XYZ file of N, CA and C in Angstrom:
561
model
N 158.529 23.009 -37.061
C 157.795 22.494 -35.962
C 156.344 22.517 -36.302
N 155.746 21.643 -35.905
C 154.167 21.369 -36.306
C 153.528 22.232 -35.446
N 152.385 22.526 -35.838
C 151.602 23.490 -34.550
C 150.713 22.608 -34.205
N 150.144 22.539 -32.902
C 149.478 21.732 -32.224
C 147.689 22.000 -33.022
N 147.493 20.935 -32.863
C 145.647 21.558 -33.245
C 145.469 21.821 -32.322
N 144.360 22.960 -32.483
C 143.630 23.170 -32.029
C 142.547 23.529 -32.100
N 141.897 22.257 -31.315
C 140.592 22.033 -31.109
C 139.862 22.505 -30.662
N 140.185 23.502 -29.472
C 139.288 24.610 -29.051
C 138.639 25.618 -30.060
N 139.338 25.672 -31.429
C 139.145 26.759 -32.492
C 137.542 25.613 -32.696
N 137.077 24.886 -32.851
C 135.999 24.244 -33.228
C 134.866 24.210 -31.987
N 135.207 24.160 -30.722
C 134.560 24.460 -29.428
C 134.186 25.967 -29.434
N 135.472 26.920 -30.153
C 134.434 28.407 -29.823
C 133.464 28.491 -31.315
N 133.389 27.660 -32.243
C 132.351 27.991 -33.091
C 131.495 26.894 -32.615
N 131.521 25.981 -31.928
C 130.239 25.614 -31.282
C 129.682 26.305 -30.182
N 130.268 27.018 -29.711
C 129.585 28.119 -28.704
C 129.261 29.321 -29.186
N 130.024 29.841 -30.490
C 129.249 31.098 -30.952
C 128.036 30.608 -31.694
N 128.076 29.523 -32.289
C 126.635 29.248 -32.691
C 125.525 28.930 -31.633
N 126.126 28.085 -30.778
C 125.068 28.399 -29.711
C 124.467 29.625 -29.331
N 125.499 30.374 -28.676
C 125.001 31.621 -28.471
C 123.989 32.415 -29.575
N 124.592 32.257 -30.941
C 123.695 33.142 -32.092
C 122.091 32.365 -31.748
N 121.996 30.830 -31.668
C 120.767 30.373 -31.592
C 120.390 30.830 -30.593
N 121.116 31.125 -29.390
C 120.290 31.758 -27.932
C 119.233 32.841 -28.092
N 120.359 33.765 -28.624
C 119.863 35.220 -28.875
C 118.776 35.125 -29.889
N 118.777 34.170 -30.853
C 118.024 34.623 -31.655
C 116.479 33.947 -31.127
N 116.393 32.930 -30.377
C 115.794 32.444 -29.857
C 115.124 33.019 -28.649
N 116.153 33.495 -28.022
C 115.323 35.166 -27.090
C 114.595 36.367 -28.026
N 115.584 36.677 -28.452
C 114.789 37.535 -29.886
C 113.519 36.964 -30.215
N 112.912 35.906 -30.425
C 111.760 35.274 -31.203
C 110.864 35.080 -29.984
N 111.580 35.172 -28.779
C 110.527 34.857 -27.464
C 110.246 36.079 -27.341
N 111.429 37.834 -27.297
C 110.584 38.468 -27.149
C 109.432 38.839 -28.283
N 110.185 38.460 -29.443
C 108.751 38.942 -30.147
C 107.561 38.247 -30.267
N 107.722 37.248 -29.751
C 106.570 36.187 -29.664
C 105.668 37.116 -28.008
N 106.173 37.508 -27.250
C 105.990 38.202 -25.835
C 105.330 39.222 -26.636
N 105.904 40.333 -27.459
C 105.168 41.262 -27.979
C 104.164 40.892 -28.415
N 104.527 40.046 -29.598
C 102.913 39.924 -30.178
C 101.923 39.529 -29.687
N 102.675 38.720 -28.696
C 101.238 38.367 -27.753
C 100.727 39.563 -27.071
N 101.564 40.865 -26.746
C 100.603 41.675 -26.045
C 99.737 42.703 -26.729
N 100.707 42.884 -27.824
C 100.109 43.276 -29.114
C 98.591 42.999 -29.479
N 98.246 41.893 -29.650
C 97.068 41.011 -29.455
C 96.003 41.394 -28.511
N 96.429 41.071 -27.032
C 96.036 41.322 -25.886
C 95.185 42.752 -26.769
N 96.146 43.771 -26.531
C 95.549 45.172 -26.377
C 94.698 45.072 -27.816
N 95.181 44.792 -28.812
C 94.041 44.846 -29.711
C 92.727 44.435 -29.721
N 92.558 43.301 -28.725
C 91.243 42.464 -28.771
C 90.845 43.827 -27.524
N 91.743 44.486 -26.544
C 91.162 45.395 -25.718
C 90.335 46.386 -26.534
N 90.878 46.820 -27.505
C 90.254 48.011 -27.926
C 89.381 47.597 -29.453
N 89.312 46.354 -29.969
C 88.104 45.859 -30.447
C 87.102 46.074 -29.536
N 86.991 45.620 -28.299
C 86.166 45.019 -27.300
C 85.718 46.458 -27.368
N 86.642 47.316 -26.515
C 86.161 49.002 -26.254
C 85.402 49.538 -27.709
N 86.196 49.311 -28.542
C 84.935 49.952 -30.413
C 83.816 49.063 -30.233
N 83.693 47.971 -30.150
C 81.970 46.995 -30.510
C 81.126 47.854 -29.389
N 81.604 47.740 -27.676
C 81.020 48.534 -26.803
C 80.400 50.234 -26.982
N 81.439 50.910 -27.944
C 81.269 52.126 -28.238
C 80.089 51.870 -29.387
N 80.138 51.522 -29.873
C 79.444 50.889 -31.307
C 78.128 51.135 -31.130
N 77.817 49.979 -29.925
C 76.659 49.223 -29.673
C 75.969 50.694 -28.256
N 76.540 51.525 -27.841
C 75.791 52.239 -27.195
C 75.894 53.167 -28.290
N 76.530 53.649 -29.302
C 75.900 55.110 -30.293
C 75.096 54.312 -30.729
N 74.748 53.016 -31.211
C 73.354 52.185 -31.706
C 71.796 52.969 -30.448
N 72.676 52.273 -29.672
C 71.302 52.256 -28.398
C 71.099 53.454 -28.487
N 72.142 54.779 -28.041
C 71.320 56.439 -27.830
C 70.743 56.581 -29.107
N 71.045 55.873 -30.268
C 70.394 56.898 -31.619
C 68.758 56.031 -31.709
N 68.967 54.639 -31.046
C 67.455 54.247 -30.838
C 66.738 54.618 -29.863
N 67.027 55.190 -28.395
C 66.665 55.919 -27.822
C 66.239 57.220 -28.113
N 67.042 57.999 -28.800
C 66.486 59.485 -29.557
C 65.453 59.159 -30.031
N 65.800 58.108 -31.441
C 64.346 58.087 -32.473
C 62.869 58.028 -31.467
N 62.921 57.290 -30.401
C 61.604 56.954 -29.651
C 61.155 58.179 -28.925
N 62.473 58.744 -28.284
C 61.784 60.165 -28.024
C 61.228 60.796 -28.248
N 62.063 60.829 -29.966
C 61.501 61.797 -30.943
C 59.742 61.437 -31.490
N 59.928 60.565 -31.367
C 58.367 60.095 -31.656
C 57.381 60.350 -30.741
N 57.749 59.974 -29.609
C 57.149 60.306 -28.483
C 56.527 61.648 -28.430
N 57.550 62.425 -28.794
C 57.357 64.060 -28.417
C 56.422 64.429 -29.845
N 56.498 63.749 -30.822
C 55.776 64.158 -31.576
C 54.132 63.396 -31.664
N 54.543 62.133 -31.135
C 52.797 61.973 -30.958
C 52.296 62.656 -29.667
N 53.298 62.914 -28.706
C 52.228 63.147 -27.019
C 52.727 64.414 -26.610
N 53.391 65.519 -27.678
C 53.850 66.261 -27.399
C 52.835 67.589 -27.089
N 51.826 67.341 -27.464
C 50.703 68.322 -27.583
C 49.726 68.039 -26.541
N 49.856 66.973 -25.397
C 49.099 66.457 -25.083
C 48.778 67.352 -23.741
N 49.140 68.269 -23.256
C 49.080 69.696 -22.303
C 47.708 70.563 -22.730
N 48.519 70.835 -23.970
C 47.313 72.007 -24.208
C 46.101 71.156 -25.081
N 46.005 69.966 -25.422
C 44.853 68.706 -25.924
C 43.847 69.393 -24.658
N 44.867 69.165 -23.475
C 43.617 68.849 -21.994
C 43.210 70.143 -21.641
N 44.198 71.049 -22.324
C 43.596 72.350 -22.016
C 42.562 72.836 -22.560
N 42.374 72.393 -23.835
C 41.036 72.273 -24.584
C 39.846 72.090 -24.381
N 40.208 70.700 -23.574
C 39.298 69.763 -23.569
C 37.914 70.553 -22.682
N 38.182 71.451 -22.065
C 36.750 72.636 -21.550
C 36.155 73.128 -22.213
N 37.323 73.651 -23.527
C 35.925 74.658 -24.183
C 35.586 73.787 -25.308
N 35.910 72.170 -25.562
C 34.357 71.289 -26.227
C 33.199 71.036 -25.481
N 33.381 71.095 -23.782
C 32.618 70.829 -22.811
C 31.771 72.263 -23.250
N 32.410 73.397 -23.235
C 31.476 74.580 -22.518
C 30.721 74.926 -24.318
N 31.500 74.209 -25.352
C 30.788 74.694 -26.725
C 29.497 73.373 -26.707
N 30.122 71.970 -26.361
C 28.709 71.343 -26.059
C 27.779 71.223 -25.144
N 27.646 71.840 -24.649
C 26.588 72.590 -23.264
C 25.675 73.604 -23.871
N 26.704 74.612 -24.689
C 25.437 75.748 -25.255
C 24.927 75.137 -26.145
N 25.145 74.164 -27.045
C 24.313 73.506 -27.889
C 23.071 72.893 -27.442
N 23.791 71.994 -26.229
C 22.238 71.297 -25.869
C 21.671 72.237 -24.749
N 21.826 73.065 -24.741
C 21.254 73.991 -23.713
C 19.897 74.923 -24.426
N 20.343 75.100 -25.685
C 19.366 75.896 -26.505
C 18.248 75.409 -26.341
N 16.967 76.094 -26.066
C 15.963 75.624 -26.509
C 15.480 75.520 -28.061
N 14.350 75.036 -28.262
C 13.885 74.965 -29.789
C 13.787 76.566 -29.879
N 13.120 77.140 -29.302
C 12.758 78.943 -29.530
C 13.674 79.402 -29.116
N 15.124 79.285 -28.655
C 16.411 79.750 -28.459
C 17.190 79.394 -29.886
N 16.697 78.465 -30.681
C 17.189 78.161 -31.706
C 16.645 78.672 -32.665
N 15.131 78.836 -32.771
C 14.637 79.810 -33.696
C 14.934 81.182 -33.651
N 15.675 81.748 -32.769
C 15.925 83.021 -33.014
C 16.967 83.130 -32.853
N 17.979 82.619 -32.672
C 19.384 82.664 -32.638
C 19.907 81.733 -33.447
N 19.175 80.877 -34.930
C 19.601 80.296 -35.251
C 21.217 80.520 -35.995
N 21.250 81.560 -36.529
C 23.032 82.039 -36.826
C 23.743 81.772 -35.755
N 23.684 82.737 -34.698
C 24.738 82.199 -33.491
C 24.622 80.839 -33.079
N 23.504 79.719 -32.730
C 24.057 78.183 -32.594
C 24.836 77.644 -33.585
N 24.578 77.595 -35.070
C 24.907 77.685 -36.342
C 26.458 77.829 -36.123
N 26.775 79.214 -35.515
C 28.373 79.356 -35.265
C 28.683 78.426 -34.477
N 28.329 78.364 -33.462
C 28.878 77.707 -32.119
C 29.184 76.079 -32.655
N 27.635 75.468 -33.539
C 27.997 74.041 -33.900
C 29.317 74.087 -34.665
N 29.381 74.799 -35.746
C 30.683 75.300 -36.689
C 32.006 74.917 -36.142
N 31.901 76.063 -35.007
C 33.230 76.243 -34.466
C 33.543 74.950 -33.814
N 32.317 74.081 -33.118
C 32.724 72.814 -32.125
C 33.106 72.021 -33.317
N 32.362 71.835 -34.372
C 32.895 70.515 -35.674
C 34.616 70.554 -36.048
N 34.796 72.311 -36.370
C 36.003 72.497 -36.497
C 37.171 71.801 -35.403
N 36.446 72.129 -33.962
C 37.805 71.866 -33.092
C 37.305 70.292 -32.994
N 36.884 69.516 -33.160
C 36.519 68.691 -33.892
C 37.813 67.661 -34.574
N 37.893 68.087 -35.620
C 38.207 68.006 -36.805
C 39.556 68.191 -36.327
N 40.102 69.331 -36.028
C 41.900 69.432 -35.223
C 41.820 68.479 -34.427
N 40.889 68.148 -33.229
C 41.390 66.895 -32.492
C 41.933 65.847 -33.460
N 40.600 65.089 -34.177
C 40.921 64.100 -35.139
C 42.294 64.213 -36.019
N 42.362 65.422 -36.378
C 43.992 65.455 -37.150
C 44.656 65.252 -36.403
N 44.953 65.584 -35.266
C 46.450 65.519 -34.473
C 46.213 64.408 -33.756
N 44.899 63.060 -33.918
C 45.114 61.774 -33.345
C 44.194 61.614 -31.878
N 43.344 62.924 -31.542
C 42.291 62.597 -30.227
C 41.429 62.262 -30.683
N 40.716 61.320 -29.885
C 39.030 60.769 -30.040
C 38.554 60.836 -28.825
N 37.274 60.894 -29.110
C 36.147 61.176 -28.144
C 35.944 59.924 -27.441
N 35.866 59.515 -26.431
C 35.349 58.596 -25.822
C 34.041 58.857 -25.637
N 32.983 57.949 -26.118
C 31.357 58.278 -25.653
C 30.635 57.113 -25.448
N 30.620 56.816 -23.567
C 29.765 55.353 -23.497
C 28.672 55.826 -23.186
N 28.053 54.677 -23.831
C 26.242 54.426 -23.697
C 26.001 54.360 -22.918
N 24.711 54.793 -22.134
C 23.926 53.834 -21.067
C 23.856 52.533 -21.187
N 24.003 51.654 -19.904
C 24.133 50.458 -20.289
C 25.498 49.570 -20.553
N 26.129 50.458 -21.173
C 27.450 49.987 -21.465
C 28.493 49.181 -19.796
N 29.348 48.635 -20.074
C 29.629 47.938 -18.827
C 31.072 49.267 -18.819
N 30.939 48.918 -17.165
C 32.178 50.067 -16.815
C 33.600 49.478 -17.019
N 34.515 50.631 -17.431
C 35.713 50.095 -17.500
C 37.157 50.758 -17.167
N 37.375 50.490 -16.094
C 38.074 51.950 -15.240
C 39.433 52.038 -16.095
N 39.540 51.644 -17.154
C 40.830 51.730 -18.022
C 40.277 53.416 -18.933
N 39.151 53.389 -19.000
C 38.265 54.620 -19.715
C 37.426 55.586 -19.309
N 36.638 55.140 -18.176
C 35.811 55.675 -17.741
C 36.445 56.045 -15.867
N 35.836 57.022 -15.481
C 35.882 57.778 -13.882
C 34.389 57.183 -13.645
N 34.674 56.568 -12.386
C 33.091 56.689 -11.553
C 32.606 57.758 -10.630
N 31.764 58.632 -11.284
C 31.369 59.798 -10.061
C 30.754 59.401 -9.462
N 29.747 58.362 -9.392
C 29.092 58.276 -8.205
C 28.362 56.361 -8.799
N 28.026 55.921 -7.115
C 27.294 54.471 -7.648
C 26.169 54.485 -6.839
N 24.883 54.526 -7.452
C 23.672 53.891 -7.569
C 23.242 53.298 -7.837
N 22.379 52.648 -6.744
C 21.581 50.970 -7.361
C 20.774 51.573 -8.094
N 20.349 50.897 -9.322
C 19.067 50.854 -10.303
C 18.214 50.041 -10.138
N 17.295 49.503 -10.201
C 16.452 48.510 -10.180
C 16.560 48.004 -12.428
N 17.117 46.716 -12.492
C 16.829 46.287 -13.871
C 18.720 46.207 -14.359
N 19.337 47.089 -13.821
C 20.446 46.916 -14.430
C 21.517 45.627 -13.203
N 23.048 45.652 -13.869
C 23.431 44.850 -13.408
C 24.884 45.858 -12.333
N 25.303 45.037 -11.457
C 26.291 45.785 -10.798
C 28.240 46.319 -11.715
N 28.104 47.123 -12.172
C 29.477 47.509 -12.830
C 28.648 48.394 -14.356
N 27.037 48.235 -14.253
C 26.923 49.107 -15.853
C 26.747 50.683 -15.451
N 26.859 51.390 -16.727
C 27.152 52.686 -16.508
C 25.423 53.353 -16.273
N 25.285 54.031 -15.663
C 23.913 54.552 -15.889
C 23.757 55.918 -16.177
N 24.644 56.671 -16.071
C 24.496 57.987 -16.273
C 25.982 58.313 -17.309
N 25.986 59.219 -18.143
C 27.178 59.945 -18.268
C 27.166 61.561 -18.287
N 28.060 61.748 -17.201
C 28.430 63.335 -17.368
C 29.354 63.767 -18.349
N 30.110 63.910 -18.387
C 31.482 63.738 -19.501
C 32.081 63.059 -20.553
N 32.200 63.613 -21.419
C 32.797 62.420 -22.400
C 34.205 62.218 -22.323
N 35.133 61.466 -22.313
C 36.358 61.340 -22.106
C 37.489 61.601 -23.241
N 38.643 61.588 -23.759
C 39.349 61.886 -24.481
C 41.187 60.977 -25.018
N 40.695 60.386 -26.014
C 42.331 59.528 -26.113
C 43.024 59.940 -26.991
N 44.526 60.156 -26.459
C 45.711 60.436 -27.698
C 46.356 59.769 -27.825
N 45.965 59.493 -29.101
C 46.650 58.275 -29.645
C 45.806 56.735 -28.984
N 47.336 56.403 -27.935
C 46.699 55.138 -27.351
C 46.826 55.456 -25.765
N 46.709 56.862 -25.595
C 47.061 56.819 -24.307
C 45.877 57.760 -23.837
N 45.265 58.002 -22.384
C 44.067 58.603 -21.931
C 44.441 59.752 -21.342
N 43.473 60.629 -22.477
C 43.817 62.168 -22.020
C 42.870 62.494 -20.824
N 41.296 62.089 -20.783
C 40.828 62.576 -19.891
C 39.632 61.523 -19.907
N 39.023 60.361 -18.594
C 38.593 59.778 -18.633
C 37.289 60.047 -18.837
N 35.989 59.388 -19.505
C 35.194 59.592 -19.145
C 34.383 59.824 -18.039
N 33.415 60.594 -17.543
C 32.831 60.589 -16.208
C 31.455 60.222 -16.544
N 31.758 59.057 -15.728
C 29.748 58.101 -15.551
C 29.652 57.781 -13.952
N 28.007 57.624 -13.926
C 27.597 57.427 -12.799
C 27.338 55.738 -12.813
N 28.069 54.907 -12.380
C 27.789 53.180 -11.876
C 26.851 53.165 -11.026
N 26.261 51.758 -11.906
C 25.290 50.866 -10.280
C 25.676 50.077 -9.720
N 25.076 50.253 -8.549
C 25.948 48.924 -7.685
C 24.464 48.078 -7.700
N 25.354 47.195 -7.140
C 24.255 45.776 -7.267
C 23.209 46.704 -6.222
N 21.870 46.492 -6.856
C 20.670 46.569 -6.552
C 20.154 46.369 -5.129
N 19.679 47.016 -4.685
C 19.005 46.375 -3.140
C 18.067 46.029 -3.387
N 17.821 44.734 -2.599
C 16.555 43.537 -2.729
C 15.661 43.959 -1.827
């Protein structure tokens, strides 16, 4: 007796191949799904390292300026604390008379000494003297106005007097000068 074909034997290998392409085709979607998240999170935590990156950049350029800072204006306390006894060492200088100088010429001698010296430390560690002229025009970026008097001859904003000499560190104002301004003149 003949055996019947069968044709279904060719229908289930067209359905197990289907199926193998299913699966494998899910298979490739999920890994296509992974890698895509894969991705995702990697560009996350690129993003998070450049961010981390770029602020240890910024604090270590922030430090350096500090650090500079503190080393140019770090002294700038006891600069102003100073800044009296150049006042009270240039006072006894011009205070001397000529016959205060002839007989005490050693002790002024010291006193000029000692003022050149502290002097000399300002200039090293970066202070200068501010010293305006008579005449000079006022400039409240430098100078304090103690007081304003008309002059007769000058103009309104020049300095006419100075009490004080003022003091800069670096580029910044330790202690302004003190002058006396004229104001415009009465007619």
């Amino acid at each position: 007796m003949a055996e019947p074909k069968n044709e279904d034997f060719l229908d289930d290998i067209e359905a197990a191949e289907a199926e193998e392409l299913s699966a494998q085709t899910e298979e490739f979607d999920d890994e296509a799904l992974e890698l895509d998240s894969l991705r995702v999170e990697r560009d996350e935590y690129k993003d998070r390292f450049m961010r981390a990156l770029a602020d240890a950049e910024n604090a270590r350029k922030r430090g350096d300026k500090a650090r500079r800072e503190a080393e140019q204006y770090g002294g700038s306390k006891l600069a102003r604390d100073m800044l009296p006894v150049y006042d009270n060492m240039k006072r006894a200088v011009e205070a001397a008379t000529e016959e205060q100088k002839a007989v005490s010429a050693a002790l002024i001698e010291g006193v000029e000494l000692t003022m050149r010296a502290l002097l000399d430390v300002f200039q090293k560690h970066g202070i200068q003297v501010v010293t305006p002229e008579v005449g000079d025009r006022f400039d409240p970026q430098v100078h304090e106005a103690m007081f304003e008097a008309p002059v007769p001859g000058t103009k309104a904003g020049d300095i006419i007097q100075v009490s004080a000499e003022g003091f800069m560190l670096h580029d910044r104002l330790l202690r302004p000068a003190q002058v006396g301004v004229s104001s415009t003149p009465a007619s």
